[in-house]
Structure formats: C-alpha cells, structure tokens
C-alpha cells in the first residue's frame, strides 16, 4: 500500500527545533560514519528521508532517533550540511509529543508562552499550598528555633506533609510515564504487523543489557574526543539528580532532619556530592550550549534551556536552603524552602512526563524495544544476516 | 623518368610499435631495396627531432620521395606532409605505411608482425615511386552568410557577422524571430528576464542594415560549395535567389510531446501541464488551476521524454535547472504552497547552476526521486474527498517507499527533440544526423561547430540539447569561424580530386549517378562528363565505376594502387 505523503510534516517538526534542512541528497555518508549503524538500521539517513518526504506514519513508529547518542559525527561530515544529528534530536522531541497521549507535551513544545505560564501557575499553586500548610518561623515562637538558632525544619514544614505531596506528585508522574511508555510500545511493537513477538522474546534483550547501558564503549568509535568528558558529566548529573529524587521521594525523613549533623555525616556527604554533580553538570552544559563548541550543543531548543534553568534554580535554592539552615537564619530558610519547592515541583511535573527530562525514561525503553525488534526480525529471517531495505 | 631517391623512416611510437615489430631489423633490411637511399628507425618520428631528421635527410641526400612507417595517416599524414614542404619538396611525394593500427596493435606474434611491417612498407615504397606533384588550390569566398533559424542561436550569429560588416540572410519559418526563448518568462540559472534579453536582440536584428530577415520562409536545397553557395527561397510568394559563402544551421528544438507518456495523463488531466505551458502561465502573471483556484501544492516531474529508452535515451540538459527556476518562481508567487520536485538525478553543471540547486535545496521544497528508467510516476485524478486535484503515485527511489503525493497542479519537464523535418534540412544543406536526429558536428570535441561539409556550421539546440549560454557560444564561435574564412578571402580545396579524360569518356554518365557530392556534370556540346574539382572530395567512387577508365583519381591512380599491391607481395622470398 502506498503511503500518502504528508506535506506539512516538515513544518510540524519546526516546532520541535528542526529548521529548513532540505539539503540531504541521501548520499549515505551519515550512515557510514554513525557508530550505531548496524545491518538493518540506516542511521540516520532513512529517518531524515522520512521527514523530508512527509512519511508521518513511518516516522511516528520509528525508533531510530532514540538510539542516536548525539555524537554529531554525521552532521560534522555531512557533505550537504543537512544537520542529520540535530534532525534526530528534533524528531525525539516530536516523538515525545507523539507518545504523550494527553497531548500536553505537544502544547508545550508548540508554545514557549504556554510552558512558561504553566510553570508560573504551578509555582503559585505550590506557594499557596505551602503558605497554607506550613507555618512561618516568627521570632517569638521559640519552638521553631533550634538550639543553634536555625529553623527546626520539621516544625516549619513537617516531612510528613511534604512527603504526602511528593507521593501524590510521584504517583501522577508514574502513571503518565507508564501510560506513555505503553503507547510507545503500542506504536513501535504492537502496531507493526510484520513483527511476531512472543512472550519469551520480551526477555531476550536483557541478555544484551550491559552493552545497552554503556554508551561510553560506543563513543570510543566517534571522532569527537570531548565526548568522553561529556558522557561522564552527563552520567554524574543524571546520577546526582536520580539520587536526590529518590531521597526526597522515599527517604525524606532521613534527609530532612532538625539536627544538623557533623560535616562528615553520610547525610551531608551524599547531599554535597550530589550537589557538586548538579552544579558541575549545569555549568558544563550551560557553557556548552552558549559556546556551541560541540556538535551536540550547536542547536538549543527553548525546552533545553527551560530544563537547564529550572535545574539551576532548584540547585541554587537547595544550596541556599542548606546554608541558611546551618547558619541559623530561620525566616530566610522558610522563604527559600518555599522558593525551592516552587521550582522543583514545576520542573518535575512538566519536565518529567512532557518534556526534555522524559528522554531519561524513553531512551532505555527505546533501546530495549530496538533490540527486541532486531532480535525478532533476525529470528524470522530464513536467510541470516541479510540487511533490511525498508 | 627522373631518378627516384627514396627515404624510409620506421617509427617505434615508443613501445607501441617497437614492442611487437623489430623496427631496427625492418629499417636495416629495407636498405637493400632498389631506389632506397636512406632507411632509418627512430623513437618518435612525429616529434620535432624526428621531423628535423627527415628534413635534413631530404636536403643532404637529395631525396625526392618519402615513406614514413608509423601510425594511421589520419593521425599524422598532415604533419609529415608539412615536413616535406618545409624541406622544399612537394607534400604529395609522401606515403605513409600504417604499422601501428594495422599491425603492432592487432598482432601477437612478433616475427609475423615484423614481416607484415616490412610488406606494408614495401607496398608504400612501390606506390610512392609513382606519386606526382599536386598543387594546392583555393577559391574566393563570398562574404555573405545564410542562417537558417531565427532563435537565440541564429540571432546571435547574425549579429556577430553583421556587426563585423558582413551581409547576413536570416531565414525563419515562423512569423516572428526569437524561437523558444520568446516563449520563456525568466531564465535559469540567474533568473533574469527572457523577454528583456530577446526583444532587444530581435529589434537589433530587424534594424540592422546588413541583416536581411526572411520570415515565414524555409530553405529547401542549397547548391554549391564552401565560399560559393546558392539557394532559392520562397518569400512573400516570390522566388528569391541568394548567393552566400557559408551556412549556419540554427533550427533549434522541438519540445517533447508529453501526451506520449500515458502515465502522466497529459491532455486528459487538465491540471497536468508542460514546462512550456507553465512559462506562459508565469508570463501571464497569475498561477491558477484550470478550475480557477490558487494551487496549494504544485509538483514538478523531471525527465519527461528524456533518459528513457521508450522515448529518448539522452538527457535534455536544461530541464533540471528550468525546474529549479520554476521552484523559485513558484515560491515567490505562492509563498504558502508546497512545492514538490520529483526528479531522477539533479544535473546542475555549468556556471551558477550548482549554486541555484544549493540555494533552492535550502528552501522549503520537497525533493523526491523516481526511477527514470523503470518506475515512471502514475498521475490520477483525486477523488472528491481528497483535498487536492491530482494524486501522483510512485515508488520513491531513495527510500524505496511506495508513496502517493497530493498535488493541485503538475508541471512536466518536457525534454528537447529535433524537429520532424530535420532530415529534409540535413539533406538540403548536405549534413548528417545522429541516431537522435540531431545534426552531427565534425568532431565532438575538437570541432564542435563545423560539419563534414565545408562551409556549413551547426549551432544551438539543433546540434544537441543545450541551454542559452551554450547555444550563444556555439553561434558566436561559428560566426568567428566564418569571419576567419572571409578574412582569408579564399579557402583551400581538396587536391586529390577526380579528373575526366575527355578523349576516353564515352558520355555514359554513370559517374554522375554515383557521385555522392553531385560534383560531376555532363556537357551537352562536348558530349562528355566533367568533374567540378571544387566540389569533388576525391572519394574515388566515380573512378572505380567508370566503364571506360576515363576517370583518374589523383593520388590514387591505377598505376599507384597496382604498384602498391605489387610491392606488398614482392618480398616473400627475400627474408
Ligand atoms: C520550457 C523551456 C524552458 C527553458 N528555459 C531555459 C532557461 O531558463 N535558461 C536557459 O538557458 N535555457 C532554457 N531553455 C533552453 C533554451 O530555450 C534553448 O537553449 C534555446 O532556445 C536554444 O536556441 P536555438 O536558437 O538553438 O533554438 P530555438 O529557440 O528553438 O530557435 C530555433 C528557431 O528556428 C526556427 N526554425 C526551425 N526550423 C526551421 C527551418 N527549417 N527553417 C527556418 N527556420 C526554422 C524556429 O522556428 C525557431 O524560431 C528552455 C527550454 C525550454 C523548452
Ligand atoms: S544527511 Fe547528509 S550525510 Fe546523511 S544522507 Fe543526507 S546528505 Fe548524506
Ligand atoms: S549524532 Fe552520532 S549517533 Fe546520532 S545519528 Fe549522528 S552519527 Fe549517529
Ligand atoms: S536535464 Fe534533468 S530533467 Fe532534463 S533530461 Fe536531464 S536529468 Fe532529466
Ligand atoms: S563514367 Fe566515365 S565514360 Fe561515363 S561519363 Fe563518366 S567519365 Fe565518361
Ligand atoms: S571522386 Fe567522388 S566526389 Fe569526386 S567526382 Fe568522383 S565520385 Fe564525385
């Protein structure tokens, strides 16, 4: 069956950061240079072609953009300056909005104003809730003030209350993320009638897991040598972020204590290391994006900046909160705590299911689905190792 | 009879000959033969030292006949004849034995090849003994030029010649000058206006006192030879006789008839139009579909009638750039429309062309590819619920995907063909056509405007598909060639012609029937035939047909040919 060409697909992708990159003449240089190319995956040439041709259906079920590590080799060596790597990134953003069944993602990508307004509105809601459910450490009420003169945080904003909010939020996020992943699975695996996937097949990709989660091995083949630093810092950032996220959602009672522990206490050490991870990461990515000194930082969509800015303010308020707490400034601690929540919550609620952050979830799943698909295709082949031409 | 003093020179041609022929042995062996005064071998006979050696030998040894055994006479006969002339000898006292193409290149046995070389040379030696001195001749040139076809090529040539002060007769079969360019809006690759360009030129031609324009007329048959042609044309219902020294054929192109490609539905689907029709749409200034709506998406299909064995195997060379020109014009006329360019290969050679492609490809244009040989797109009327007029269905080549493209208007990039009457024109002026019915130039690389008929030049798209700059350069080049002949005042003509011995001729006129150049005429009063030696090319046909042996083909006389054969056979015993 012939697929009807969608003449507006390319324009649609402009929302997600693509530009007038029409130059591609399908030379295949990018495929040759791409370190993720394997038999059957015409990386990223085929994907670029789908965009230029307006093959919307093919593009929506395409998994390749998630496999791209954004090393930039293809863009650097493309003879027509067609920016295949950034095209892949734009398609990722597009796919995030495709997987998001609520359609909210798309609205955010479409409109900067809407995203910013939502962040502000959410911040205000958080502020109002905070003001209602917590109490200001006024001078006379000595019960707010600890022996060191600092705020007794759990009196001011009891961890139980915060936890409740956390759980509600995490629940909603998990629900959205799971349903989106399900939709992704539906589009990529289930809807592809040519694939016959048995239950056992779903277990097979795990055998390759180690290889899947170690992109550093793959970067070794790339031209860009700065990528190792990039990968290490990216991993450090993600790990720090993940750690803090887990602590806040699951171990807030251990983390948010009224007693100020000595400097070398695990609570403080862990906090400091994660904070360093975030700070170094933010500075590194900020400089990269402003200096545009690597292929993968040449183009920045506004959602890339939003994420970075929210992360920056979350970290900054987190650090200040800690400082004010330690140096016994209860009123400032109270305000900073509020500000911290005011950036943290929108960052999680908007970025996790609907925007940049979600790549942290989609990418592992995409790798998993891609390998699943590949293994199933290989299994069904009568002639082994023949490349797939469509 | 004078004493024959022959010099024989055997060339090695580097290793081309020397590897298969024992050149030294051949050269030294020949010294034994009667009348041979010097016999030498040398690495490159055609080189300056090689030629100098011959010249010195002629002077020192008083040689009066020269044989060079080397490559084909097509390659170097003229070179060596010049050397003879430089040494003060008549250039026709020379014979070449081809021991390369006829010998070393085609044999594998060195001993046999060496013997064959020896025989070929012996034949040449026998022949050259009978050579006679021939004198070069020339005829005066009529400075007027006839130009057939008033397109941009014909016009450019006409102005070039007339501005140099020479008379031009310009024949155009239509009622207006300008040809195809008159039908264009802008021109690729720089998008300047065709009208401004051509109107100005047409006016210049019409006003020029040295250009006589004959509209609505055609040329049937041209008589004569370089420097002195004549023809009769019908102009204004009157026969007009014209005399001229040179002819330029500039009859141009015929657009391919798109209805021949049934896939595209041209003629059946109203919104499928040809490139030429689209030029008119652009000139009119409003782009509308046949039902009067502004098209939302316009598709362009390349290679219509070109590069396909069912139609024409060749590339029409300009349509890719014309398509990109359309893309740009469409983009500015209909900024909101989607433009889809369906091509097979993008041919963008030439000044400004790759730049045009590069710029255009950065604009929002959908470039799709198809297989011009096998899978031509199929165009069909869209159904009522489709948001478009037409659907183009084909297998996209780069992706291998079968796709459907919606379109409101499709422009077919029709190729260029030769006119139906190309054959009559070719016959009328005495030139030939290639398999695709374009006129053939004398040499595809070294002589691209002249033809094998002296004094007749082919320029513009009647010679091969080309764009305006190439047509104009060819036209001006032909004009320059003609000015050079006019400046020389005379042209040299073939010396090795046929000659009728009136005493023997019986007047049977067999020769008149066979001469391919109509060079022979019959004299009623003398009752014999006579060769016009200016037209005669020395092909020898008449000489071999004449039943009485009255015709002598100079430089290939009976005695020369027979001696050559004798020489060829003579050496069996010696070696
Ligand atoms: C749709 C289209 C768009 C084009 N766009 C461009 C462009 O943008 N840029 C570009 O560089 N090139 C373009 N070209 C190519 C350009 O038109 C040609 O290169 C140019 O017209 C060639 O000029 P010509 O004089 O050889 O032939 P023509 O323009 O065809 O002129 C030949 C003339 O000879 C006359 N004639 C024919 N036979 C006889 C006869 N037997 N006796 C007397 N007169 C005769 C014809 O009536 C005609 O007037 C385009 C061509 C087409 C078809
Ligand atoms: S994106 Fe560039 S390198 Fe890749 S196929 Fe297209 S032109 Fe070639
Ligand atoms: S950026 Fe690197 S991984 Fe991504 S497609 Fe290009 S070459 Fe492949
Ligand atoms: S110039 Fe282009 S469109 Fe024309 S025949 Fe050649 S390849 Fe086809
Ligand atoms: S063929 Fe010979 S004999 Fe006959 S007319 Fe010609 S020249 Fe005379
Ligand atoms: S030699 Fe050829 S061209 Fe000359 S008159 Fe005889 S037949 Fe005609």
CSV table of N, CA, C and O in Angstrom, one decimal, chain A residues 13-78:
chain,number,residue,atom,x,y,z
A,13,UNK,N,7.6,19.7,12.3
A,13,UNK,CA,8.9,19.5,13.0
A,13,UNK,C,9.6,20.8,13.4
A,13,UNK,O,10.5,20.8,14.3
A,14,UNK,N,9.3,21.8,12.7
A,14,UNK,CA,9.9,23.1,13.0
A,14,UNK,C,9.6,23.4,14.5
A,14,UNK,O,10.5,24.0,15.2
A,15,UNK,N,8.5,23.1,15.0
A,15,UNK,CA,8.1,23.3,16.4
A,15,UNK,C,9.1,22.7,17.3
A,15,UNK,O,9.3,23.1,18.4
A,16,UNK,N,9.6,21.6,16.8
A,16,UNK,CA,10.5,20.8,17.7
A,16,UNK,C,12.0,21.1,17.5
A,16,UNK,O,12.8,20.3,17.9
A,17,UNK,N,12.2,22.1,16.8
A,17,UNK,CA,13.6,22.5,16.6
A,17,UNK,C,14.2,22.3,15.2
A,17,UNK,O,15.3,22.8,15.0
A,18,UNK,N,13.6,21.6,14.4
A,18,UNK,CA,14.1,21.4,13.0
A,18,UNK,C,14.1,22.7,12.3
A,18,UNK,O,13.2,23.5,12.6
A,19,UNK,N,14.9,22.8,11.3
A,19,UNK,CA,14.9,24.1,10.5
A,19,UNK,C,14.8,23.6,9.1
A,19,UNK,O,14.6,22.4,8.8
A,20,UNK,N,15.0,24.6,8.1
A,20,UNK,CA,14.9,24.2,6.7
A,20,UNK,C,16.1,23.4,6.3
A,20,UNK,O,17.0,23.8,5.5
A,21,UNK,N,16.2,22.2,6.8
A,21,UNK,CA,17.3,21.3,6.4
A,21,UNK,C,16.8,20.4,5.3
A,21,UNK,O,16.5,19.2,5.5
A,22,UNK,N,16.8,20.9,4.1
A,22,UNK,CA,16.3,20.1,3.0
A,22,UNK,C,17.4,19.6,2.1
A,22,UNK,O,17.2,18.9,1.1
A,23,UNK,N,18.6,19.9,2.5
A,23,UNK,CA,19.7,19.7,1.6
A,23,UNK,C,20.0,18.2,1.4
A,23,UNK,O,20.7,17.8,0.4
A,24,UNK,N,19.6,17.4,2.3
A,24,UNK,CA,20.0,16.0,2.2
A,24,UNK,C,19.7,15.4,0.9
A,24,UNK,O,18.6,15.5,0.4
A,25,UNK,N,20.8,14.8,0.2
A,25,UNK,CA,20.5,14.1,-1.0
A,25,UNK,C,20.8,12.6,-0.9
A,25,UNK,O,21.2,11.9,-1.8
A,26,UNK,N,20.7,12.1,0.3
A,26,UNK,CA,20.7,10.7,0.6
A,26,UNK,C,22.0,10.0,0.1
A,26,UNK,O,22.0,8.9,-0.4
A,27,UNK,N,23.1,10.7,0.4
A,27,UNK,CA,24.4,10.1,0.0
A,27,UNK,C,24.7,8.9,0.9
A,27,UNK,O,25.5,8.0,0.5
A,28,UNK,N,24.3,8.9,2.1
A,28,UNK,CA,24.5,7.8,3.0
A,28,UNK,C,25.8,8.0,3.8
A,28,UNK,O,26.2,7.1,4.5
A,29,UNK,N,26.4,9.2,3.7
A,29,UNK,CA,27.6,9.4,4.4
A,29,UNK,C,27.4,9.3,5.9
A,29,UNK,O,28.2,8.7,6.7
A,30,UNK,N,26.2,9.8,6.4
A,30,UNK,CA,25.9,9.8,7.8
A,30,UNK,C,25.8,8.3,8.3
A,30,UNK,O,26.2,8.0,9.4
A,31,UNK,N,25.2,7.5,7.4
A,31,UNK,CA,25.1,6.1,7.8
A,31,UNK,C,26.4,5.4,8.0
A,31,UNK,O,26.7,4.7,8.9
A,32,UNK,N,27.3,5.8,7.0
A,32,UNK,CA,28.6,5.2,7.1
A,32,UNK,C,29.4,5.7,8.3
A,32,UNK,O,30.1,4.9,8.9
A,33,UNK,N,29.2,6.9,8.7
A,33,UNK,CA,30.0,7.4,9.8
A,33,UNK,C,29.4,7.1,11.2
A,33,UNK,O,30.1,7.1,12.2
A,34,UNK,N,28.1,6.9,11.2
A,34,UNK,CA,27.4,6.7,12.5
A,34,UNK,C,27.9,5.4,13.2
A,34,UNK,O,27.8,4.3,12.7
A,35,UNK,N,28.2,5.6,14.5
A,35,UNK,CA,28.7,4.4,15.2
A,35,UNK,C,27.6,3.5,15.6
A,35,UNK,O,27.9,2.4,16.1
A,36,UNK,N,26.4,3.9,15.5
A,36,UNK,CA,25.3,3.0,15.9
A,36,UNK,C,24.7,2.2,14.7
A,36,UNK,O,23.8,1.4,14.9
A,37,UNK,N,25.3,2.5,13.6
A,37,UNK,CA,24.7,1.8,12.4
A,37,UNK,C,25.0,0.3,12.5
A,37,UNK,O,26.1,-0.1,12.8
A,38,UNK,N,24.0,-0.5,12.2
A,38,UNK,CA,24.2,-1.9,12.1
A,38,UNK,C,23.3,-2.3,10.9
A,38,UNK,O,22.5,-1.6,10.4
A,39,UNK,N,23.5,-3.6,10.5
A,39,UNK,CA,22.6,-4.1,9.5
A,39,UNK,C,21.2,-3.8,9.8
A,39,UNK,O,20.7,-4.1,10.9
A,40,UNK,N,20.5,-3.3,8.8
A,40,UNK,CA,19.1,-3.1,9.0
A,40,UNK,C,18.7,-1.8,9.6
A,40,UNK,O,17.5,-1.4,9.5
A,41,UNK,N,19.6,-1.0,10.1
A,41,UNK,CA,19.3,0.3,10.6
A,41,UNK,C,20.0,1.3,9.8
A,41,UNK,O,21.3,1.4,9.9
A,42,UNK,N,19.3,2.1,9.0
A,42,UNK,CA,20.0,3.1,8.1
A,42,UNK,C,20.0,4.4,8.7
A,42,UNK,O,19.3,5.3,8.4
A,43,UNK,N,20.9,4.5,9.6
A,43,UNK,CA,21.0,5.6,10.6
A,43,UNK,C,21.8,6.7,10.1
A,43,UNK,O,22.9,6.5,9.6
A,44,UNK,N,21.5,7.9,10.2
A,44,UNK,CA,20.2,8.4,10.4
A,44,UNK,C,19.5,8.8,9.0
A,44,UNK,O,18.5,9.4,9.0
A,45,UNK,N,20.2,8.4,7.9
A,45,UNK,CA,19.7,8.7,6.6
A,45,UNK,C,18.2,8.4,6.4
A,45,UNK,O,17.5,9.3,5.9
A,46,UNK,N,17.8,7.2,6.8
A,46,UNK,CA,16.5,6.8,6.5
A,46,UNK,C,15.5,7.7,7.2
A,46,UNK,O,14.5,8.2,6.7
A,47,UNK,N,15.8,8.1,8.5
A,47,UNK,CA,15.0,8.9,9.3
A,47,UNK,C,14.8,10.3,8.6
A,47,UNK,O,13.8,10.9,8.5
A,48,UNK,N,16.0,10.9,8.2
A,48,UNK,CA,16.0,12.2,7.6
A,48,UNK,C,15.1,12.1,6.4
A,48,UNK,O,14.3,13.1,6.1
A,49,UNK,N,15.2,11.1,5.6
A,49,UNK,CA,14.4,10.9,4.4
A,49,UNK,C,12.9,10.9,4.8
A,49,UNK,O,12.1,11.5,4.1
A,50,UNK,N,12.5,10.2,5.8
A,50,UNK,CA,11.1,10.2,6.2
A,50,UNK,C,10.6,11.6,6.5
A,50,UNK,O,9.4,11.9,6.1
A,51,UNK,N,11.4,12.4,7.1
A,51,UNK,CA,11.0,13.8,7.4
A,51,UNK,C,10.8,14.5,6.1
A,51,UNK,O,9.7,15.1,5.8
A,52,UNK,N,11.8,14.5,5.3
A,52,UNK,CA,11.8,15.2,4.0
A,52,UNK,C,10.6,14.8,3.1
A,52,UNK,O,10.1,15.6,2.4
A,53,UNK,N,10.3,13.5,3.2
A,53,UNK,CA,9.2,13.0,2.3
A,53,UNK,C,7.8,13.1,2.9
A,53,UNK,O,6.9,12.8,2.3
A,54,UNK,N,7.8,13.5,4.2
A,54,UNK,CA,6.5,13.6,4.9
A,54,UNK,C,5.9,12.3,5.1
A,54,UNK,O,4.7,12.1,5.1
A,55,UNK,N,6.7,11.3,5.4
A,55,UNK,CA,6.2,9.9,5.8
A,55,UNK,C,5.8,9.9,7.3
A,55,UNK,O,6.6,9.4,8.1
A,56,UNK,N,4.7,10.5,7.6
A,56,UNK,CA,4.4,10.7,9.0
A,56,UNK,C,4.2,9.4,9.8
A,56,UNK,O,4.7,9.2,10.9
A,57,UNK,N,3.5,8.5,9.1
A,57,UNK,CA,3.3,7.2,9.8
A,57,UNK,C,4.6,6.5,10.1
A,57,UNK,O,4.8,6.0,11.2
A,58,UNK,N,5.4,6.4,9.1
A,58,UNK,CA,6.7,5.8,9.3
A,58,UNK,C,7.5,6.4,10.4
A,58,UNK,O,8.2,5.8,11.2
A,59,UNK,N,7.5,7.8,10.4
A,59,UNK,CA,8.3,8.5,11.4
A,59,UNK,C,7.8,8.2,12.8
A,59,UNK,O,8.5,8.1,13.7
A,60,UNK,N,6.4,8.2,12.9
A,60,UNK,CA,5.9,8.0,14.3
A,60,UNK,C,6.2,6.7,14.9
A,60,UNK,O,6.3,6.5,16.1
A,61,UNK,N,6.5,5.7,14.0
A,61,UNK,CA,6.8,4.4,14.6
A,61,UNK,C,8.3,4.1,14.5
A,61,UNK,O,8.7,3.0,14.7
A,62,UNK,N,9.0,5.1,14.2
A,62,UNK,CA,10.5,5.0,14.0
A,62,UNK,C,11.2,5.0,15.4
A,62,UNK,O,10.9,6.0,16.2
A,63,UNK,N,12.0,4.1,15.6
A,63,UNK,CA,12.7,4.1,16.9
A,63,UNK,C,14.1,4.6,16.9
A,63,UNK,O,14.7,5.0,17.9
A,64,UNK,N,14.6,4.7,15.7
A,64,UNK,CA,16.0,5.1,15.5
A,64,UNK,C,16.4,6.4,16.2
A,64,UNK,O,17.5,6.4,16.8
A,65,UNK,N,15.6,7.5,16.2
A,65,UNK,CA,16.1,8.7,16.9
A,65,UNK,C,16.5,8.4,18.3
A,65,UNK,O,17.4,9.1,18.9
A,66,UNK,N,15.9,7.5,19.0
A,66,UNK,CA,16.2,7.2,20.4
A,66,UNK,C,17.6,6.5,20.5
A,66,UNK,O,18.2,6.5,21.6
A,67,UNK,N,18.0,5.9,19.4
A,67,UNK,CA,19.3,5.2,19.5
A,67,UNK,C,20.5,6.1,19.3
A,67,UNK,O,21.6,5.8,19.6
A,68,UNK,N,20.2,7.2,18.7
A,68,UNK,CA,21.3,8.2,18.5
A,68,UNK,C,21.9,8.7,19.8
A,68,UNK,O,21.1,9.0,20.7
A,69,UNK,N,23.2,8.7,19.8
A,69,UNK,CA,23.8,9.2,21.0
A,69,UNK,C,24.3,10.7,20.9
A,69,UNK,O,25.0,11.2,21.7
A,70,UNK,N,23.9,11.3,19.8
A,70,UNK,CA,24.2,12.7,19.5
A,70,UNK,C,25.7,13.0,19.6
A,70,UNK,O,26.1,13.9,20.2
A,71,UNK,N,26.4,12.1,19.0
A,71,UNK,CA,27.9,12.3,18.9
A,71,UNK,C,28.2,13.4,17.9
A,71,UNK,O,29.2,14.0,18.0
A,72,UNK,N,27.3,13.6,17.0
A,72,UNK,CA,27.5,14.7,16.0
A,72,UNK,C,28.3,14.3,14.8
A,72,UNK,O,28.5,15.2,13.9
A,73,UNK,N,28.9,13.1,14.7
A,73,UNK,CA,29.8,12.8,13.6
A,73,UNK,C,29.1,13.0,12.3
A,73,UNK,O,29.7,13.4,11.3
A,74,UNK,N,27.8,12.6,12.2
A,74,UNK,CA,27.1,12.7,11.0
A,74,UNK,C,26.9,14.1,10.5
A,74,UNK,O,27.2,14.4,9.3
A,75,UNK,N,26.6,15.0,11.4
A,75,UNK,CA,26.4,16.4,11.0
A,75,UNK,C,27.7,17.0,10.6
A,75,UNK,O,27.8,17.8,9.7
A,76,UNK,N,28.8,16.6,11.3
A,76,UNK,CA,30.1,17.2,11.1
A,76,UNK,C,30.5,16.8,9.7
A,76,UNK,O,31.2,17.6,9.0
A,77,UNK,N,30.2,15.6,9.2
A,77,UNK,CA,30.7,15.1,7.9
A,77,UNK,C,29.7,15.1,6.8
A,77,UNK,O,30.0,14.8,5.7
A,78,UNK,N,28.5,15.6,7.1
A,78,UNK,CA,27.5,15.6,6.0
A,78,UNK,C,28.0,16.6,4.9
A,78,UNK,O,28.2,17.7,5.2
